[in-house]
C-alpha atoms as a printed R data frame, in Angstrom:
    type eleno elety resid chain resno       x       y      z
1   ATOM     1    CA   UNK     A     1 129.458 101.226 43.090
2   ATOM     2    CA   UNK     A     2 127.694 104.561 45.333
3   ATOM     3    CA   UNK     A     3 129.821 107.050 45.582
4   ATOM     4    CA   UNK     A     4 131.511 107.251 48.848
5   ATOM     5    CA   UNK     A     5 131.161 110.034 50.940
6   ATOM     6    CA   UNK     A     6 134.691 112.219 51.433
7   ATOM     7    CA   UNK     A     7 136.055 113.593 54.434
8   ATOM     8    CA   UNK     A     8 136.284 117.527 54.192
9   ATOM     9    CA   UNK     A     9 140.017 118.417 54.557
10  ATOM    10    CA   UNK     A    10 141.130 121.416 56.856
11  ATOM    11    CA   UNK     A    11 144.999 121.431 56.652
12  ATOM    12    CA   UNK     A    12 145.085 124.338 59.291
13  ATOM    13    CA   UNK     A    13 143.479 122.211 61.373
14  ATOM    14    CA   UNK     A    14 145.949 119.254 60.972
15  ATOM    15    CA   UNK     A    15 148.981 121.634 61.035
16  ATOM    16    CA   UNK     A    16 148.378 122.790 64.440
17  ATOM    17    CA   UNK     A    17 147.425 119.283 65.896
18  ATOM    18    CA   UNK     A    18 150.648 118.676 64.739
19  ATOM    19    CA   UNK     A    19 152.679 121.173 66.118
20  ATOM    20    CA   UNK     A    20 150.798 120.734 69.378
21  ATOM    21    CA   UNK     A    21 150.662 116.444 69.233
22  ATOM    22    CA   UNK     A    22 154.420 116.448 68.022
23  ATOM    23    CA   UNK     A    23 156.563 119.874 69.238
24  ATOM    24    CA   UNK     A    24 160.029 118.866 68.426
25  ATOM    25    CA   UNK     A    25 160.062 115.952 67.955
26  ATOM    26    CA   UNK     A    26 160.378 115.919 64.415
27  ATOM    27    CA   UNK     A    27 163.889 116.108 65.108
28  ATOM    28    CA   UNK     A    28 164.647 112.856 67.288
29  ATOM    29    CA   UNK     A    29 163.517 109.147 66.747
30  ATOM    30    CA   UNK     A    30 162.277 106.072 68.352
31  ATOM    31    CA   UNK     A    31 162.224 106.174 71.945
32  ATOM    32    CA   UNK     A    32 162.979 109.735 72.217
33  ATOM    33    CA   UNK     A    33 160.743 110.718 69.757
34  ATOM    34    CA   UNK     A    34 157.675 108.704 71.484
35  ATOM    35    CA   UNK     A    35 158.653 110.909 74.752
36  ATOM    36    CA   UNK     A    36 158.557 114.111 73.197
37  ATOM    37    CA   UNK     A    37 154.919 114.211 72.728
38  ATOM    38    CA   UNK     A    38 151.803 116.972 73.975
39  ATOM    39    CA   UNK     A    39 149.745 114.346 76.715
40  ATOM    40    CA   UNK     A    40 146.611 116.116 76.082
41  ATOM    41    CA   UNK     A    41 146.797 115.636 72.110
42  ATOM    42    CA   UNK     A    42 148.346 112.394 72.762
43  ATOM    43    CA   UNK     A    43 145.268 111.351 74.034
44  ATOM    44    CA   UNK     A    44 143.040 112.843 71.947
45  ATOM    45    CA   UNK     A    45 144.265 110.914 69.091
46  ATOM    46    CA   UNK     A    46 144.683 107.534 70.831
47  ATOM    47    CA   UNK     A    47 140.723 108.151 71.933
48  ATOM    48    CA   UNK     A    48 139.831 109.668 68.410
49  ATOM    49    CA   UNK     A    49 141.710 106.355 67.114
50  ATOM    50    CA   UNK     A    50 140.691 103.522 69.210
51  ATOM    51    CA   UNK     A    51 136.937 104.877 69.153
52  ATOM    52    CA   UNK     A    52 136.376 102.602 65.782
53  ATOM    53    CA   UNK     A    53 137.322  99.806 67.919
54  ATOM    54    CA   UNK     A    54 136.046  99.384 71.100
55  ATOM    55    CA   UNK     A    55 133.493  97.194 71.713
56  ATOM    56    CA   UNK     A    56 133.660  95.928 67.914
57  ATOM    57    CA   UNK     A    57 134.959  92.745 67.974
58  ATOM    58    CA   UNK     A    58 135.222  90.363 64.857
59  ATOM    59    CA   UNK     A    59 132.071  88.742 66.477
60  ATOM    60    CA   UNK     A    60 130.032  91.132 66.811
61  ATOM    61    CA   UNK     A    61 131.166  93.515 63.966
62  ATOM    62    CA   UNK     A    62 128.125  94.747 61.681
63  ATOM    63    CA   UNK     A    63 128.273  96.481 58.230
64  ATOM    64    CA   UNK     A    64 127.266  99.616 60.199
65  ATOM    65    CA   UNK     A    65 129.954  99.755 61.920
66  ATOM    66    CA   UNK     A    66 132.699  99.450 58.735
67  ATOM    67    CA   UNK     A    67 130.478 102.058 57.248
68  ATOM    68    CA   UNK     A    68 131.147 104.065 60.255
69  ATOM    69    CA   UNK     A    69 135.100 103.564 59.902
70  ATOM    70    CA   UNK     A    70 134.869 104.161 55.977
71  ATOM    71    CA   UNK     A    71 133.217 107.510 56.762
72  ATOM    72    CA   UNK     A    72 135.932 108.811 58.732
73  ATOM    73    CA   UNK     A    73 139.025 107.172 56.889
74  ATOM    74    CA   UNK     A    74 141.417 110.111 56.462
75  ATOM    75    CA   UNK     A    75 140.891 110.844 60.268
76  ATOM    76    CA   UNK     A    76 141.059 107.105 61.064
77  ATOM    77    CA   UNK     A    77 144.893 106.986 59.083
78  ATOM    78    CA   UNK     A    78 146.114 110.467 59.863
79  ATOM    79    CA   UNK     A    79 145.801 109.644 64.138
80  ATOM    80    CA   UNK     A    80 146.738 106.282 63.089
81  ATOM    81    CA   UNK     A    81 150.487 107.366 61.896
82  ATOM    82    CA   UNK     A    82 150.263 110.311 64.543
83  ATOM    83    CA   UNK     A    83 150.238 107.544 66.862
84  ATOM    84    CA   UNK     A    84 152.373 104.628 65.100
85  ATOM    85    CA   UNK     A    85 154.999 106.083 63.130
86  ATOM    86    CA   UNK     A    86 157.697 106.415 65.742
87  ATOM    87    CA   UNK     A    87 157.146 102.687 66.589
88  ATOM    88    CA   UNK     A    88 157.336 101.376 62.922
89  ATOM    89    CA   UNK     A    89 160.578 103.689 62.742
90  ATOM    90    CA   UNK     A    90 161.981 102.344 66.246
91  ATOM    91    CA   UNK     A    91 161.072  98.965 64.835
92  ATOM    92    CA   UNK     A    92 161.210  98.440 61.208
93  ATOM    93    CA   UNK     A    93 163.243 101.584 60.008
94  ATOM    94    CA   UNK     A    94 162.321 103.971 56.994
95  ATOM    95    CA   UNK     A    95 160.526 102.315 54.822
96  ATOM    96    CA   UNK     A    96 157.403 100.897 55.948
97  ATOM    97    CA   UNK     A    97 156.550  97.769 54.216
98  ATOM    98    CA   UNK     A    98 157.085  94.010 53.670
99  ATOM    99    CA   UNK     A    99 159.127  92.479 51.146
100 ATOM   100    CA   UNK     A   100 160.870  89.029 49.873
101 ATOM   101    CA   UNK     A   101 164.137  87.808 51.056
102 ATOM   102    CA   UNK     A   102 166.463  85.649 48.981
103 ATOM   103    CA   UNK     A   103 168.992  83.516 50.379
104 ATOM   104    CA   UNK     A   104 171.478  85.389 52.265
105 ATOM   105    CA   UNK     A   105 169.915  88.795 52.335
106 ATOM   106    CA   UNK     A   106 169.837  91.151 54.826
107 ATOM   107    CA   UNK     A   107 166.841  92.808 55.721
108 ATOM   108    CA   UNK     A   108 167.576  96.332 55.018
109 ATOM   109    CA   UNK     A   109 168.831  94.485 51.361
110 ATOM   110    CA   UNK     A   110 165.520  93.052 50.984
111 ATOM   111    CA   UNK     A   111 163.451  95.802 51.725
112 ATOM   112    CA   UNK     A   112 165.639  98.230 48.917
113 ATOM   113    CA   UNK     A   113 165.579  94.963 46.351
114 ATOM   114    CA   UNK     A   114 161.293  95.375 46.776
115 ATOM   115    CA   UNK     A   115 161.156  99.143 46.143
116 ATOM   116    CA   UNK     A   116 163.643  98.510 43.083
117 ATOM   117    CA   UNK     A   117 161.859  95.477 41.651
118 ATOM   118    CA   UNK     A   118 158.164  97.667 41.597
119 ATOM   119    CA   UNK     A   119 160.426 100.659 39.614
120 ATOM   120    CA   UNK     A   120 162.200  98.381 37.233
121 ATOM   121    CA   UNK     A   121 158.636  96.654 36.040
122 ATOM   122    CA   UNK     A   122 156.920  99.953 35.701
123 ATOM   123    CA   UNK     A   123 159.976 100.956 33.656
124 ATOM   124    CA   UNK     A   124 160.634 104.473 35.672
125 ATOM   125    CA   UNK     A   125 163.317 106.282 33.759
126 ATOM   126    CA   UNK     A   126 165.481 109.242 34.306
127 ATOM   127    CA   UNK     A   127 163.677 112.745 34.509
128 ATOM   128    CA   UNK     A   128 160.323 110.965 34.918
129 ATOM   129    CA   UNK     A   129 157.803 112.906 37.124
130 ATOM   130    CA   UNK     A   130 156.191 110.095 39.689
131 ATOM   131    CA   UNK     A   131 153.805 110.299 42.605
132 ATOM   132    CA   UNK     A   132 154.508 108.440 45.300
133 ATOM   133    CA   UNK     A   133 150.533 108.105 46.691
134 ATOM   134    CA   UNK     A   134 150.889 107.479 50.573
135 ATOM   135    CA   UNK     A   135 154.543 108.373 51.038
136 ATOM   136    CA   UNK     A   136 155.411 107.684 54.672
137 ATOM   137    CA   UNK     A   137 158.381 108.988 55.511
138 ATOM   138    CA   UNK     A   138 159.679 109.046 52.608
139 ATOM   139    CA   UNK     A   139 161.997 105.759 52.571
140 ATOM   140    CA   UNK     A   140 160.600 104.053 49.363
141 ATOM   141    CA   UNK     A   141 160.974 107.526 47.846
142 ATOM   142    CA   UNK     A   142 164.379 108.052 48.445
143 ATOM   143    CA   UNK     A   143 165.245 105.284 47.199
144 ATOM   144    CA   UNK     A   144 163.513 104.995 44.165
145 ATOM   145    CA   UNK     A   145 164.672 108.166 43.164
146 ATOM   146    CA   UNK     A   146 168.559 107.271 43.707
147 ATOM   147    CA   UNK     A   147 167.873 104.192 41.755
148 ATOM   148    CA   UNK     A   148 165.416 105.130 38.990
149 ATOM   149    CA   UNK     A   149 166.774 109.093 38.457
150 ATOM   150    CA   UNK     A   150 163.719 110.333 38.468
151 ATOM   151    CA   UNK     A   151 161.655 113.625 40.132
152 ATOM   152    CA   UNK     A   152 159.168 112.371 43.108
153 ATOM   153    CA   UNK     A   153 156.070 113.994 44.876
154 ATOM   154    CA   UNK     A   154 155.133 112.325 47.994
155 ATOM   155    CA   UNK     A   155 151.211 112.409 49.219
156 ATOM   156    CA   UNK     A   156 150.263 111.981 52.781
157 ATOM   157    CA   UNK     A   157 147.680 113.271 54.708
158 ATOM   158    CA   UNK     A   158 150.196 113.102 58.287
159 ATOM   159    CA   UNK     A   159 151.886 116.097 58.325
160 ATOM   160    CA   UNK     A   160 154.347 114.576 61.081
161 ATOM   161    CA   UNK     A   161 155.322 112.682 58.600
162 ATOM   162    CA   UNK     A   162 155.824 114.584 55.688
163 ATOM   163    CA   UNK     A   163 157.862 116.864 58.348
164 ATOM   164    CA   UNK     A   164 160.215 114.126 58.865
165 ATOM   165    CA   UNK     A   165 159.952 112.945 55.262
166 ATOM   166    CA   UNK     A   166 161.170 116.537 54.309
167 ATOM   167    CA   UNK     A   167 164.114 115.945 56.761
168 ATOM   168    CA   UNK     A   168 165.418 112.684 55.784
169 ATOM   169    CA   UNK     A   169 165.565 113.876 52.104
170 ATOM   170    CA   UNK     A   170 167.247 116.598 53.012
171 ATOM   171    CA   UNK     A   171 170.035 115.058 55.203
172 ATOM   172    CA   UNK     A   172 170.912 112.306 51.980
173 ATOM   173    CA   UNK     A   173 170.908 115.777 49.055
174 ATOM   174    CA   UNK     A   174 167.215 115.374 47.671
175 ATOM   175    CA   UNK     A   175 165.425 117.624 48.094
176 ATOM   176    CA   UNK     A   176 166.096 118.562 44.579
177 ATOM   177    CA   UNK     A   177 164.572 114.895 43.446
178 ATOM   178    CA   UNK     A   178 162.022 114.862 46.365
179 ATOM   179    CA   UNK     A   179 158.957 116.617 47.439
180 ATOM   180    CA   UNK     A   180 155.940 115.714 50.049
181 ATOM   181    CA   UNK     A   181 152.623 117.489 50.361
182 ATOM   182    CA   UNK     A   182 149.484 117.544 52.520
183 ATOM   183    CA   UNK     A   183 146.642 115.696 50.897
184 ATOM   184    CA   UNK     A   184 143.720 112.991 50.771
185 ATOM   185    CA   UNK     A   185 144.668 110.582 48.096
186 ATOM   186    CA   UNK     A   186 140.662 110.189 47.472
187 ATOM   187    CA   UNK     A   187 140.477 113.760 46.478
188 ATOM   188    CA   UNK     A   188 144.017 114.637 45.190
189 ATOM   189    CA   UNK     A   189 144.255 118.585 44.383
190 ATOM   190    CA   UNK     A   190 146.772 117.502 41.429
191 ATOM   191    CA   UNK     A   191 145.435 118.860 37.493
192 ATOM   192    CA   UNK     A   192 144.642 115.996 35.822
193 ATOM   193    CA   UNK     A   193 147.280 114.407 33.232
194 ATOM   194    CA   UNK     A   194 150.427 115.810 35.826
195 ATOM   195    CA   UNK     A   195 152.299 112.719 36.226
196 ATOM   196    CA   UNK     A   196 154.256 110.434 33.940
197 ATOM   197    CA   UNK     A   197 153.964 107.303 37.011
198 ATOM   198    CA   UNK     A   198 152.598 107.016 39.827
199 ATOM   199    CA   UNK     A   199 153.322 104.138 42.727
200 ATOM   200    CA   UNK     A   200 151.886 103.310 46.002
201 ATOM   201    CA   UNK     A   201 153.459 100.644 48.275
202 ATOM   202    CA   UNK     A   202 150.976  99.027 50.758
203 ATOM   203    CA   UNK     A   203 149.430 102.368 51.378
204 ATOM   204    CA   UNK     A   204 146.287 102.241 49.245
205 ATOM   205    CA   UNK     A   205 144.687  99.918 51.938
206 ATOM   206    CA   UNK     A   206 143.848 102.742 53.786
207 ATOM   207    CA   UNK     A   207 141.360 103.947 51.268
208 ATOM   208    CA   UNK     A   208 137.364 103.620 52.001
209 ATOM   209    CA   UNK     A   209 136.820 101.923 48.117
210 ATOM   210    CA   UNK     A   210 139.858 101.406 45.623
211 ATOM   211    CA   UNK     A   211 137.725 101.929 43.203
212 ATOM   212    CA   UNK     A   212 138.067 105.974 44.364
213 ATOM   213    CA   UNK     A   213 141.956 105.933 45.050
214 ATOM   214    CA   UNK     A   214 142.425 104.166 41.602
215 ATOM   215    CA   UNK     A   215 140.398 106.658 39.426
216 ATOM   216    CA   UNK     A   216 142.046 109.338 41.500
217 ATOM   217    CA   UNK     A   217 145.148 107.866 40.426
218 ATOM   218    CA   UNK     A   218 144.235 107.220 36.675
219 ATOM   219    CA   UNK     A   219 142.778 111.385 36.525
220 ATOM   220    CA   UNK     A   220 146.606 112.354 37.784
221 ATOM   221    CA   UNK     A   221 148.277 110.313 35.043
222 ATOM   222    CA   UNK     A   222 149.370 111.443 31.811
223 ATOM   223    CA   UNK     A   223 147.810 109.429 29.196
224 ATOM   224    CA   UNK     A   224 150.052 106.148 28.577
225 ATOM   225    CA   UNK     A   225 151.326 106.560 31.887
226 ATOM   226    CA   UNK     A   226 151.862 103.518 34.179
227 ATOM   227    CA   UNK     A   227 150.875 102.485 37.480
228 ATOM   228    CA   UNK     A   228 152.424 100.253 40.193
229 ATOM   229    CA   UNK     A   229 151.656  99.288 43.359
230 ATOM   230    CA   UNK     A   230 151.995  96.830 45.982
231 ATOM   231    CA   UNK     A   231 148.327  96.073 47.951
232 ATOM   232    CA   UNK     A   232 147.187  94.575 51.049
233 ATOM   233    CA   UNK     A   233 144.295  92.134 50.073
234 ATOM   234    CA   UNK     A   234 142.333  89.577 51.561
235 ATOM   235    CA   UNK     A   235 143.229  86.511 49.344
236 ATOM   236    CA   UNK     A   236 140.003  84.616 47.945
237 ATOM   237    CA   UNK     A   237 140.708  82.233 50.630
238 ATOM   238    CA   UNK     A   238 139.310  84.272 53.343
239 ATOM   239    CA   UNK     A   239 135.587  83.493 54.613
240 ATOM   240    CA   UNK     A   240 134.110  86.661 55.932
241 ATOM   241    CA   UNK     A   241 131.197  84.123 57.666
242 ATOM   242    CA   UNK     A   242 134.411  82.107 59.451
243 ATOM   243    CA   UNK     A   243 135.257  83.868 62.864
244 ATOM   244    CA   UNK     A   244 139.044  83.126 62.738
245 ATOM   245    CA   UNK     A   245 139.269  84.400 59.432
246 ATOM   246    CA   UNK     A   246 137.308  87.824 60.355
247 ATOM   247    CA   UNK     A   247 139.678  87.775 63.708
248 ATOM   248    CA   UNK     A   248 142.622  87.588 61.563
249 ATOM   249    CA   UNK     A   249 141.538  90.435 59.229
250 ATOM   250    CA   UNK     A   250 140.060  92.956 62.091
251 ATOM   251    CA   UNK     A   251 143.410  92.747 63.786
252 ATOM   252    CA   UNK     A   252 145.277  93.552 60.881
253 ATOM   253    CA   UNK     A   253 142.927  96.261 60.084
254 ATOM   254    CA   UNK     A   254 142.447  97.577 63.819
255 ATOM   255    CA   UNK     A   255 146.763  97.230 64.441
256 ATOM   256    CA   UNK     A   256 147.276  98.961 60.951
257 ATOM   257    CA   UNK     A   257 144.926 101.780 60.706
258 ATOM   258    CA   UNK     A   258 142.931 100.283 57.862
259 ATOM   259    CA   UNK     A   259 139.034 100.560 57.366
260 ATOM   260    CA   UNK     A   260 138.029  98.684 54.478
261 ATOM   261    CA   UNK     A   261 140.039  95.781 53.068
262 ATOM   262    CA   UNK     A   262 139.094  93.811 50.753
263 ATOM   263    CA   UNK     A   263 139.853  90.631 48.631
264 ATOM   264    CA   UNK     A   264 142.203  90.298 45.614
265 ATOM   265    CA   UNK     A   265 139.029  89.478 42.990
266 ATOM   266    CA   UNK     A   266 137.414  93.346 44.548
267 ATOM   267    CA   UNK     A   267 140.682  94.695 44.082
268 ATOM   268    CA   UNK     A   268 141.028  93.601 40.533
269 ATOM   269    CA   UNK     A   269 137.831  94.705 39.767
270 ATOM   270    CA   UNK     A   270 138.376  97.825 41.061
271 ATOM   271    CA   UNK     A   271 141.671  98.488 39.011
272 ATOM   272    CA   UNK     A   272 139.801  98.142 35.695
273 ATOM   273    CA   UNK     A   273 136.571  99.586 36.790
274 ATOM   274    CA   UNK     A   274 139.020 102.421 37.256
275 ATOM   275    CA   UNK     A   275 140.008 102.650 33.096
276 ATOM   276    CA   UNK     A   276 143.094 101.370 33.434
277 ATOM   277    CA   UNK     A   277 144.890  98.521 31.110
278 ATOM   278    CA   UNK     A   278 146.187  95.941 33.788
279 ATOM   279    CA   UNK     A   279 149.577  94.475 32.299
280 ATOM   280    CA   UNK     A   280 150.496  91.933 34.920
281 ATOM   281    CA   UNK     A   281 149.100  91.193 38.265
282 ATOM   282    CA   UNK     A   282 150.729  88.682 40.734
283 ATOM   283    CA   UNK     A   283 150.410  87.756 44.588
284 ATOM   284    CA   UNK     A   284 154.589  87.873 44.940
285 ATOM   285    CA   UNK     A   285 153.671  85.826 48.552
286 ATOM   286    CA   UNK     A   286 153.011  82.797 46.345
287 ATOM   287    CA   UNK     A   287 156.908  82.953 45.323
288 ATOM   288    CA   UNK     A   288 159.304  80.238 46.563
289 ATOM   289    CA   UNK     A   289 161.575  81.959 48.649
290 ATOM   290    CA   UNK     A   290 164.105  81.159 51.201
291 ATOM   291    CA   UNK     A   291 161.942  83.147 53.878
292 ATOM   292    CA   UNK     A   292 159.206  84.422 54.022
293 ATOM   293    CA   UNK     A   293 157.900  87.526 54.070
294 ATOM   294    CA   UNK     A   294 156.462  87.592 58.164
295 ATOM   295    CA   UNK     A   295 159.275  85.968 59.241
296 ATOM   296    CA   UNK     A   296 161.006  89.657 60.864
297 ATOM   297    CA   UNK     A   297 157.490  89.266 62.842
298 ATOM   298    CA   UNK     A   298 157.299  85.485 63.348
299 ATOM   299    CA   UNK     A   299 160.296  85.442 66.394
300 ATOM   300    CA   UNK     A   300 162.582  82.824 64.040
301 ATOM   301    CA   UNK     A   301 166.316  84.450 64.663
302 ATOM   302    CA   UNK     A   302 167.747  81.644 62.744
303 ATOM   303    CA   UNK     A   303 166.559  83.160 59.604
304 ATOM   304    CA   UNK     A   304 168.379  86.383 60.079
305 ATOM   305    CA   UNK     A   305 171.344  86.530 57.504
306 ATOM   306    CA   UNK     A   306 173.784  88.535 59.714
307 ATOM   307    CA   UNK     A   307 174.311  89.842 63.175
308 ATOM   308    CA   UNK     A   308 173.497  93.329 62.118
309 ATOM   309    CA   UNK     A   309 169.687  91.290 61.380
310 ATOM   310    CA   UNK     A   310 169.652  89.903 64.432
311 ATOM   311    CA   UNK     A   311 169.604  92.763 66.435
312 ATOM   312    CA   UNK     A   312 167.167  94.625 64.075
313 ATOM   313    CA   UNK     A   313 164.994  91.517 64.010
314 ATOM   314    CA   UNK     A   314 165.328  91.095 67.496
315 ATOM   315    CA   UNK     A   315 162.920  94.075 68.051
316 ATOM   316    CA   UNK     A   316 160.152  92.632 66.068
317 ATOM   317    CA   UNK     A   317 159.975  89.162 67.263
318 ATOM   318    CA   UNK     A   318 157.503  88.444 70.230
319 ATOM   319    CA   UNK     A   319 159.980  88.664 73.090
320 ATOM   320    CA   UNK     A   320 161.271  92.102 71.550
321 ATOM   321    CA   UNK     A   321 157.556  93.505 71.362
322 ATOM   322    CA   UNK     A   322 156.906  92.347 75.072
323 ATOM   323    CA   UNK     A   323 160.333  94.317 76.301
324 ATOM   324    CA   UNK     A   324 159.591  97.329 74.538
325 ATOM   325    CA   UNK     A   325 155.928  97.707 75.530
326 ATOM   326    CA   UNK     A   326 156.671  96.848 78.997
327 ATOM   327    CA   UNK     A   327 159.163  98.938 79.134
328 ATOM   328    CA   UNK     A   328 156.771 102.082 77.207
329 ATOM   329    CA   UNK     A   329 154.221 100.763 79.919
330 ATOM   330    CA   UNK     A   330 156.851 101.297 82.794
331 ATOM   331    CA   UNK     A   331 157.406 104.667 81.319
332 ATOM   332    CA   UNK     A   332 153.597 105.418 81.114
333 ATOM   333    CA   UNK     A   333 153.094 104.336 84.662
334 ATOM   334    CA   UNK     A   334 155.647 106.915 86.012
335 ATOM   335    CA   UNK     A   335 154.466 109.583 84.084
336 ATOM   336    CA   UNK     A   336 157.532 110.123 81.418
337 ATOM   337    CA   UNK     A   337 155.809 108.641 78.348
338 ATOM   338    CA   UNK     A   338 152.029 109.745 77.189
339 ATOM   339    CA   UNK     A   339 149.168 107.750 78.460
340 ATOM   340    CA   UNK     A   340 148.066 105.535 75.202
341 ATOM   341    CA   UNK     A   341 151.270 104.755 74.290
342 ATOM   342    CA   UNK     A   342 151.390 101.545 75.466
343 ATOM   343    CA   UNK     A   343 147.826 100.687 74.500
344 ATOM   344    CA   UNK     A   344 149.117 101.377 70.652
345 ATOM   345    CA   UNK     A   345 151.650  99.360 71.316
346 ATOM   346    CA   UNK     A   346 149.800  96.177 71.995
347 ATOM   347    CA   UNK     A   347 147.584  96.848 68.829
348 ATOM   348    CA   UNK     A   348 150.487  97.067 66.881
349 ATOM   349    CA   UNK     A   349 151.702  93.585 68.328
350 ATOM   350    CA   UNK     A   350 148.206  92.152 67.791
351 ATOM   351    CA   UNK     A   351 148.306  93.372 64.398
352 ATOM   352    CA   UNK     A   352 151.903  91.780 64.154
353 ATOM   353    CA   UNK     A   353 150.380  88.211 65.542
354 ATOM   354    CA   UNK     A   354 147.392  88.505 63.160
355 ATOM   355    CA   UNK     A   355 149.627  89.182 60.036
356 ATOM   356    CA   UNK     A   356 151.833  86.018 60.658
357 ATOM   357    CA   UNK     A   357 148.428  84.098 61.289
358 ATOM   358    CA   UNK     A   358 147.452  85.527 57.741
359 ATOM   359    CA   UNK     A   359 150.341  84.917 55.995
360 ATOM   360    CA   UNK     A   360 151.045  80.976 57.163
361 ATOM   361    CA   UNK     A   361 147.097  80.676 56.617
362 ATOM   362    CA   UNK     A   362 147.676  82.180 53.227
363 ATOM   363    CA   UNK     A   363 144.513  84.173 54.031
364 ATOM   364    CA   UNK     A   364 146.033  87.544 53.616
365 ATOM   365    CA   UNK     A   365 149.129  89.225 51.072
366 ATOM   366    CA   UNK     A   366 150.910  92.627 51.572
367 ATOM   367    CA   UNK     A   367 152.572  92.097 47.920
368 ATOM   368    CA   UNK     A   368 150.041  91.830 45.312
369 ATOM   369    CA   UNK     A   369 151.863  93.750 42.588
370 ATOM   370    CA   UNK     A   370 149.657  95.234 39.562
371 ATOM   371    CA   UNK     A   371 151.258  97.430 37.357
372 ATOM   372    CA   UNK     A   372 148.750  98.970 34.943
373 ATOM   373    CA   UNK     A   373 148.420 101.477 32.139
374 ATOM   374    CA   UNK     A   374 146.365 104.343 31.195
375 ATOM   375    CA   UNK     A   375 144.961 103.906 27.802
376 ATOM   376    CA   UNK     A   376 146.872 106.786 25.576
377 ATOM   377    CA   UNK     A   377 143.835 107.592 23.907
């Protein structure tokens, strides 16, 4: 594989975009929070965003111009989640990513059951020191660490959101457990052998080659050490020379801030080109279950399990997007909420679309579990 070329990080730089992009409003959410925003940095990251795809439709797309978006990854994510991480917190709640429901289960169950499933097969114990690689804010981490007992870093290269990561585990009494810091996951500043685990849910997709994060990864781990994740893959059904699959994918990757993904077989490959010892690899959207796992995004209310569902659900199903962008859009018209902020929120609802298409089309997984070792000698 060539080496790819890595960002140069400036954290002053970030922190200051930061404090200028998002003031205050570190200490509201959803709605509120999408108010509270600078208009001028607003816009430069929803131009410094949308940039990698306008005018570079699935039909005209050329490997120049993923090379283009691979080059500028970290900058890609970081205005990604500058722009998007109210709205997945408005819509979808702390923890931002997919997960199985059994029969009966509420979603907020389900999405808990999913972080505690990936803990219990790496076998995290009590005292353990983990890394969390691409941490959000902070939900799978707090979690984790009330269920597994053990000490957690948290890696993210948004500093919004390791503000409001920092926040949340203060308000539930962990800061003790928890801890979140400024960095590129392709060029952690961790000393090698530092952690006993390390786990990444849906969040190494935003890497420019796997093959990078995961030998990142392996330097960070203690020999014998374990690693888990959950990744978003093209299955080996998708046709990169069939236009609907290549629409599918480029809205996924355009509404999710992605800028390489690739199929399961790459993904495998890159694990163990990486040194480690894969244990057990599985696609966990193959399961049987009683719903599936884009069914919050698919508009069916009749799978919801409770009321409490229903009106969280509600949000996310097509109807919900097309009241809360029109209303954003309203808002944006009259000068109360920052231009762009309706434009993000019709990529996120194309992305939305283009995940159920993938999913029903089995054409694309956000749960393809590998938990790995490193050798011990």
């Amino acid at each position: 594989m060539a080496p790819i070329a890595l960002e140069s990080e400036d954290h002053s730089r970030d922190a200051a975009f930061n404090k200028v992009m998002h003031g205050k409003s570190v200490d509201s959410k959803g709605f509120r929070s999408m108010l509270n925003k600078d208009r001028d940095a607003h816009k430069a990251a929803t131009e410094e965003y949308f940039k990698h795809w306008d005018n570079k439709s699935a039909g005209t797309e050329t490997a120049e111009v993923r090379e283009a978006r691979k080059a500028e990854y970290a900058t890609l994510t970081r205005h990604y989640y500058n722009l998007a991480t109210d709205f997945y917190e408005y819509g979808w709640g702390g923890s931002f990513h997919f997960c199985r429901f059994a029969y009966g289960e509420g979603f907020h169950q389900a999405i808990a059951r999913h972080e505690h499933y990936l803990a219990h097969t790496m076998g995290l114990r009590k005292g353990m020191k983990v890394l969390d690689v691409g941490c959000g804010v902070g939900g799978p981490a707090r979690e984790i660490a009330k269920f597994a007992d053990v000490n957690i870093v948290g890696l993210n290269n948004n500093d919004y959101q390791i503000e409001r990561a920092g926040k949340y585990a203060a308000q539930e009494g962990l800061s003790d457990q928890l801890n979140f810091t400024k960095g590129d996951f392709m060029q952690m500043s961790f000393p090698a052998e530092t952690f006993d685990a390390v786990y990444a849910i849906e969040a190494t997709v935003h890497a420019p080659s796997l093959e990078g994060v995961y030998s990142q990864i392996f330097r960070v781990l203690k020999p014998g050490g374990v690693f888990g994740v959950y990744e978003w893959f093209m299955t080996d059904r998708y046709d990169n020379d069939n236009s609907h699959h290549r629409e599918v994918r480029l809205g996924i990757e355009q509404g999710d801030g992605i800028s390489n993904m690739v199929r399961v077989s790459e993904g495998l490959e890159a694990i163990k080109t990486a040194g480690f010892e894969l244990e057990m690899h599985e696609d966990l959207a193959d399961r049987t279950d009683a719903r599936p796992w884009y069914y919050p995004l698919d508009g069916d209310l009749s799978m919801a399990s409770s009321l409490g569902d229903i009106l969280t659900i509600a949000r996310m199903t097509r109807i919900g997007r097309f009241l809360a962008h029109n209303a954003v859009g309203g808002l944006e018209k009259v000068g109360i909420a920052p231009k762009g902020t309706k434009r993000t929120a019709d990529s996120l609802a194309y992305a939305a679309d283009c995940l159920v298409a993938g999913g029903k089309e089995k054409l694309f997984t956000p749960m393809y579990m590998m938990v790995a070792r490193k050798p011990k000698a």
